[in-house]
Amino acid sequence: MILILSPNIAPESAEYQALLGYLQHLPDIQTRIHHEQGTEQRLTEIYLIGRTAALSLDYMKGLPGVERVVRVSEEYRVLGRHQDDHRPTSFDYNGVHFGQDGLHVFAGLCAVDTRDHVETMMRALRDQGQVCTRMGAYKPRTNPYSFQGHGKACLPYVFELAGQYGIRVVAMEVTHESHVDEIREALRETGNPTGVMLQIGTRNTQNFELLKIVGRQQEFPVLLKRGFGITLDESLNAAEYLASEGNRKVVFGLRGMKTNMGDPHRNLVDFAHVPVVKRLTRMPVCIDPSHSVGSRAAGPDGLLDILHVVAQGVIAGANMVLVDFHPDPAKALVDGPQALLLEELPHFLEDVRIAREAYERRTQAFARLAQG
Ligand code: PEP
Ligand code: MN
């Protein structure tokens, strides 16, 4: 059960203290308090964990300071959508709004290789009015002898250039808690010119200790990729690990499933799960067409498979597209064969707009129909 308190309630107020005093005496029930500082107000939620079945919703609603009560099912307590649950399906970070109602493109380098390539990429993004990008510094690789990413050495120039070209959020995978500290430190040293969305890759979806550490900090939002060989439920529970530790700024990423059934694509595209994740949880949903498809193959209509699957995800309501681009794919140190070219960026964005418009028209048509 979740008690949602009146906005801006002061912890020292008499009603708050009276409420806590009452909750303390409930048998077999523990409380976990969560504060969320929004732009306009501070929200406080109290999670009651344990034997809550016997508690009356109406009685709890009448307790001092309580505005609303949500009885949660066992699944995805914090991030899930529950009956009569009006909690937000969005969050703001560094001036960018991420929600189940919006759409952002994170085009960029799979792996940072040279400063020049980073700058060329960011300039192209700025010229197209983009404020988000992806830049891999820590790369988990199948082969231990493959390029592992420049790590913290590239962070200062990546962040400075991001600031210079108006990029507000850089998605960047972390595979170890030290990476979070290195990112925080590099941002501080460069004067916080941009923001970072920490990415948990598909190989670490169930690295529970990493999830707990990344979940304990609330400074950076997190993009959690679905695990490539586990059920959707298991991956959603992995996202819940982040939230249960305190970080609710979580985006859920679909990136295809590892199975030969997807051949000749690198993975079996799973974007049919976009509306499913939006229904089961309050997380914005990201699609990663590059790691799903894994090549620049095109259909007889000339459109790349990558563009086709982006359209499929966006027309189904995806909220974020994470996509590999490279100024010179032949020289890319990671995933060159699936990278789109900078000349393709305007067309790519136009294609995304077409699919998004179609999604909006679909939902409007449904709303009209539902009204009768
Ligand atoms: C990536 O986005 O760079 C990446 C490695 O993705 P995934 O974890 O989905 O393979
Ligand atoms: Mn990659």
JSON list of C-alpha atoms in Angstrom, two decimals, residues 132-219:
[
{"chain": "A", "resi": 132, "resn": "CYS", "atom": "CA", "xyz": [20.12, 14.24, -26.63]},
{"chain": "A", "resi": 133, "resn": "THR", "atom": "CA", "xyz": [22.76, 11.78, -27.78]},
{"chain": "A", "resi": 134, "resn": "ARG", "atom": "CA", "xyz": [24.36, 8.42, -27.00]},
{"chain": "A", "resi": 135, "resn": "MET", "atom": "CA", "xyz": [28.11, 8.14, -26.38]},
{"chain": "A", "resi": 136, "resn": "GLY", "atom": "CA", "xyz": [29.58, 4.86, -25.13]},
{"chain": "A", "resi": 137, "resn": "ALA", "atom": "CA", "xyz": [32.69, 5.23, -22.99]},
{"chain": "A", "resi": 138, "resn": "TYR", "atom": "CA", "xyz": [32.62, 1.89, -21.16]},
{"chain": "A", "resi": 139, "resn": "LYS", "atom": "CA", "xyz": [31.95, -0.94, -23.60]},
{"chain": "A", "resi": 140, "resn": "PRO", "atom": "CA", "xyz": [31.15, -4.48, -22.44]},
{"chain": "A", "resi": 141, "resn": "ARG", "atom": "CA", "xyz": [32.56, -6.69, -25.23]},
{"chain": "A", "resi": 142, "resn": "THR", "atom": "CA", "xyz": [32.18, -10.37, -26.01]},
{"chain": "A", "resi": 143, "resn": "ASN", "atom": "CA", "xyz": [35.88, -10.73, -26.79]},
{"chain": "A", "resi": 144, "resn": "PRO", "atom": "CA", "xyz": [38.33, -9.62, -24.09]},
{"chain": "A", "resi": 145, "resn": "TYR", "atom": "CA", "xyz": [40.79, -8.47, -26.77]},
{"chain": "A", "resi": 146, "resn": "SER", "atom": "CA", "xyz": [38.26, -6.14, -28.43]},
{"chain": "A", "resi": 147, "resn": "PHE", "atom": "CA", "xyz": [38.33, -2.38, -27.78]},
{"chain": "A", "resi": 148, "resn": "GLN", "atom": "CA", "xyz": [36.81, -1.83, -24.33]},
{"chain": "A", "resi": 149, "resn": "GLY", "atom": "CA", "xyz": [36.03, 1.88, -24.68]},
{"chain": "A", "resi": 150, "resn": "HIS", "atom": "CA", "xyz": [38.12, 4.88, -23.72]},
{"chain": "A", "resi": 151, "resn": "GLY", "atom": "CA", "xyz": [36.54, 4.96, -20.26]},
{"chain": "A", "resi": 152, "resn": "LYS", "atom": "CA", "xyz": [37.08, 8.00, -18.09]},
{"chain": "A", "resi": 153, "resn": "ALA", "atom": "CA", "xyz": [39.79, 9.42, -20.38]},
{"chain": "A", "resi": 154, "resn": "CYS", "atom": "CA", "xyz": [37.21, 10.56, -22.93]},
{"chain": "A", "resi": 155, "resn": "LEU", "atom": "CA", "xyz": [34.63, 11.94, -20.49]},
{"chain": "A", "resi": 156, "resn": "PRO", "atom": "CA", "xyz": [35.98, 15.51, -20.22]},
{"chain": "A", "resi": 157, "resn": "TYR", "atom": "CA", "xyz": [35.89, 16.17, -23.96]},
{"chain": "A", "resi": 158, "resn": "VAL", "atom": "CA", "xyz": [32.60, 14.36, -24.45]},
{"chain": "A", "resi": 159, "resn": "PHE", "atom": "CA", "xyz": [30.94, 16.52, -21.79]},
{"chain": "A", "resi": 160, "resn": "GLU", "atom": "CA", "xyz": [32.57, 19.77, -22.91]},
{"chain": "A", "resi": 161, "resn": "LEU", "atom": "CA", "xyz": [31.56, 19.21, -26.52]},
{"chain": "A", "resi": 162, "resn": "ALA", "atom": "CA", "xyz": [28.04, 18.25, -25.43]},
{"chain": "A", "resi": 163, "resn": "GLY", "atom": "CA", "xyz": [27.77, 21.56, -23.61]},
{"chain": "A", "resi": 164, "resn": "GLN", "atom": "CA", "xyz": [29.20, 23.44, -26.56]},
{"chain": "A", "resi": 165, "resn": "TYR", "atom": "CA", "xyz": [26.63, 21.96, -28.95]},
{"chain": "A", "resi": 166, "resn": "GLY", "atom": "CA", "xyz": [23.61, 22.31, -26.68]},
{"chain": "A", "resi": 167, "resn": "ILE", "atom": "CA", "xyz": [23.27, 18.62, -25.82]},
{"chain": "A", "resi": 168, "resn": "ARG", "atom": "CA", "xyz": [21.40, 18.28, -22.52]},
{"chain": "A", "resi": 169, "resn": "VAL", "atom": "CA", "xyz": [21.45, 14.52, -21.99]},
{"chain": "A", "resi": 170, "resn": "VAL", "atom": "CA", "xyz": [24.09, 11.95, -22.97]},
{"chain": "A", "resi": 171, "resn": "ALA", "atom": "CA", "xyz": [23.13, 8.27, -22.62]},
{"chain": "A", "resi": 172, "resn": "MET", "atom": "CA", "xyz": [26.17, 6.30, -21.50]},
{"chain": "A", "resi": 173, "resn": "GLU", "atom": "CA", "xyz": [26.49, 2.70, -20.34]},
{"chain": "A", "resi": 174, "resn": "VAL", "atom": "CA", "xyz": [28.07, 1.92, -16.99]},
{"chain": "A", "resi": 175, "resn": "THR", "atom": "CA", "xyz": [29.16, -1.57, -16.00]},
{"chain": "A", "resi": 176, "resn": "HIS", "atom": "CA", "xyz": [30.68, -0.87, -12.60]},
{"chain": "A", "resi": 177, "resn": "GLU", "atom": "CA", "xyz": [29.93, 1.48, -9.71]},
{"chain": "A", "resi": 178, "resn": "SER", "atom": "CA", "xyz": [33.27, 3.24, -10.22]},
{"chain": "A", "resi": 179, "resn": "HIS", "atom": "CA", "xyz": [31.98, 4.44, -13.61]},
{"chain": "A", "resi": 180, "resn": "VAL", "atom": "CA", "xyz": [29.21, 6.40, -11.91]},
{"chain": "A", "resi": 181, "resn": "ASP", "atom": "CA", "xyz": [31.78, 8.14, -9.72]},
{"chain": "A", "resi": 182, "resn": "GLU", "atom": "CA", "xyz": [34.00, 8.86, -12.72]},
{"chain": "A", "resi": 183, "resn": "ILE", "atom": "CA", "xyz": [31.08, 10.38, -14.62]},
{"chain": "A", "resi": 184, "resn": "ARG", "atom": "CA", "xyz": [30.06, 12.51, -11.64]},
{"chain": "A", "resi": 185, "resn": "GLU", "atom": "CA", "xyz": [33.64, 13.68, -11.18]},
{"chain": "A", "resi": 186, "resn": "ALA", "atom": "CA", "xyz": [34.17, 14.50, -14.88]},
{"chain": "A", "resi": 187, "resn": "LEU", "atom": "CA", "xyz": [30.91, 16.46, -14.97]},
{"chain": "A", "resi": 188, "resn": "ARG", "atom": "CA", "xyz": [31.96, 18.43, -11.91]},
{"chain": "A", "resi": 189, "resn": "GLU", "atom": "CA", "xyz": [35.43, 19.14, -13.29]},
{"chain": "A", "resi": 190, "resn": "THR", "atom": "CA", "xyz": [34.02, 20.39, -16.58]},
{"chain": "A", "resi": 191, "resn": "GLY", "atom": "CA", "xyz": [31.42, 22.58, -14.83]},
{"chain": "A", "resi": 192, "resn": "ASN", "atom": "CA", "xyz": [28.35, 20.38, -15.49]},
{"chain": "A", "resi": 193, "resn": "PRO", "atom": "CA", "xyz": [27.93, 21.40, -19.13]},
{"chain": "A", "resi": 194, "resn": "THR", "atom": "CA", "xyz": [25.47, 18.56, -19.83]},
{"chain": "A", "resi": 195, "resn": "GLY", "atom": "CA", "xyz": [23.57, 15.72, -18.15]},
{"chain": "A", "resi": 196, "resn": "VAL", "atom": "CA", "xyz": [24.01, 11.95, -18.26]},
{"chain": "A", "resi": 197, "resn": "MET", "atom": "CA", "xyz": [21.47, 9.14, -18.47]},
{"chain": "A", "resi": 198, "resn": "LEU", "atom": "CA", "xyz": [23.18, 6.04, -17.10]},
{"chain": "A", "resi": 199, "resn": "GLN", "atom": "CA", "xyz": [22.59, 2.99, -19.23]},
{"chain": "A", "resi": 200, "resn": "ILE", "atom": "CA", "xyz": [22.47, -0.53, -17.84]},
{"chain": "A", "resi": 201, "resn": "GLY", "atom": "CA", "xyz": [23.22, -2.81, -20.77]},
{"chain": "A", "resi": 202, "resn": "THR", "atom": "CA", "xyz": [21.49, -6.04, -21.63]},
{"chain": "A", "resi": 203, "resn": "ARG", "atom": "CA", "xyz": [24.39, -8.07, -20.22]},
{"chain": "A", "resi": 204, "resn": "ASN", "atom": "CA", "xyz": [23.87, -6.45, -16.83]},
{"chain": "A", "resi": 205, "resn": "THR", "atom": "CA", "xyz": [20.08, -6.33, -16.59]},
{"chain": "A", "resi": 206, "resn": "GLN", "atom": "CA", "xyz": [20.18, -8.79, -13.70]},
{"chain": "A", "resi": 207, "resn": "ASN", "atom": "CA", "xyz": [23.41, -7.59, -12.11]},
{"chain": "A", "resi": 208, "resn": "PHE", "atom": "CA", "xyz": [21.50, -6.88, -8.93]},
{"chain": "A", "resi": 209, "resn": "GLU", "atom": "CA", "xyz": [24.38, -5.32, -7.01]},
{"chain": "A", "resi": 210, "resn": "LEU", "atom": "CA", "xyz": [25.00, -2.85, -9.84]},
{"chain": "A", "resi": 211, "resn": "LEU", "atom": "CA", "xyz": [21.26, -2.11, -9.99]},
{"chain": "A", "resi": 212, "resn": "LYS", "atom": "CA", "xyz": [21.18, -1.39, -6.26]},
{"chain": "A", "resi": 213, "resn": "ILE", "atom": "CA", "xyz": [24.12, 0.99, -6.50]},
{"chain": "A", "resi": 214, "resn": "VAL", "atom": "CA", "xyz": [22.75, 2.83, -9.52]},
{"chain": "A", "resi": 215, "resn": "GLY", "atom": "CA", "xyz": [19.31, 2.87, -7.86]},
{"chain": "A", "resi": 216, "resn": "ARG", "atom": "CA", "xyz": [20.66, 4.42, -4.67]},
{"chain": "A", "resi": 217, "resn": "GLN", "atom": "CA", "xyz": [21.74, 7.59, -6.44]},
{"chain": "A", "resi": 218, "resn": "GLN", "atom": "CA", "xyz": [19.01, 9.94, -7.62]},
{"chain": "A", "resi": 219, "resn": "GLU", "atom": "CA", "xyz": [21.23, 12.37, -9.49]}
]
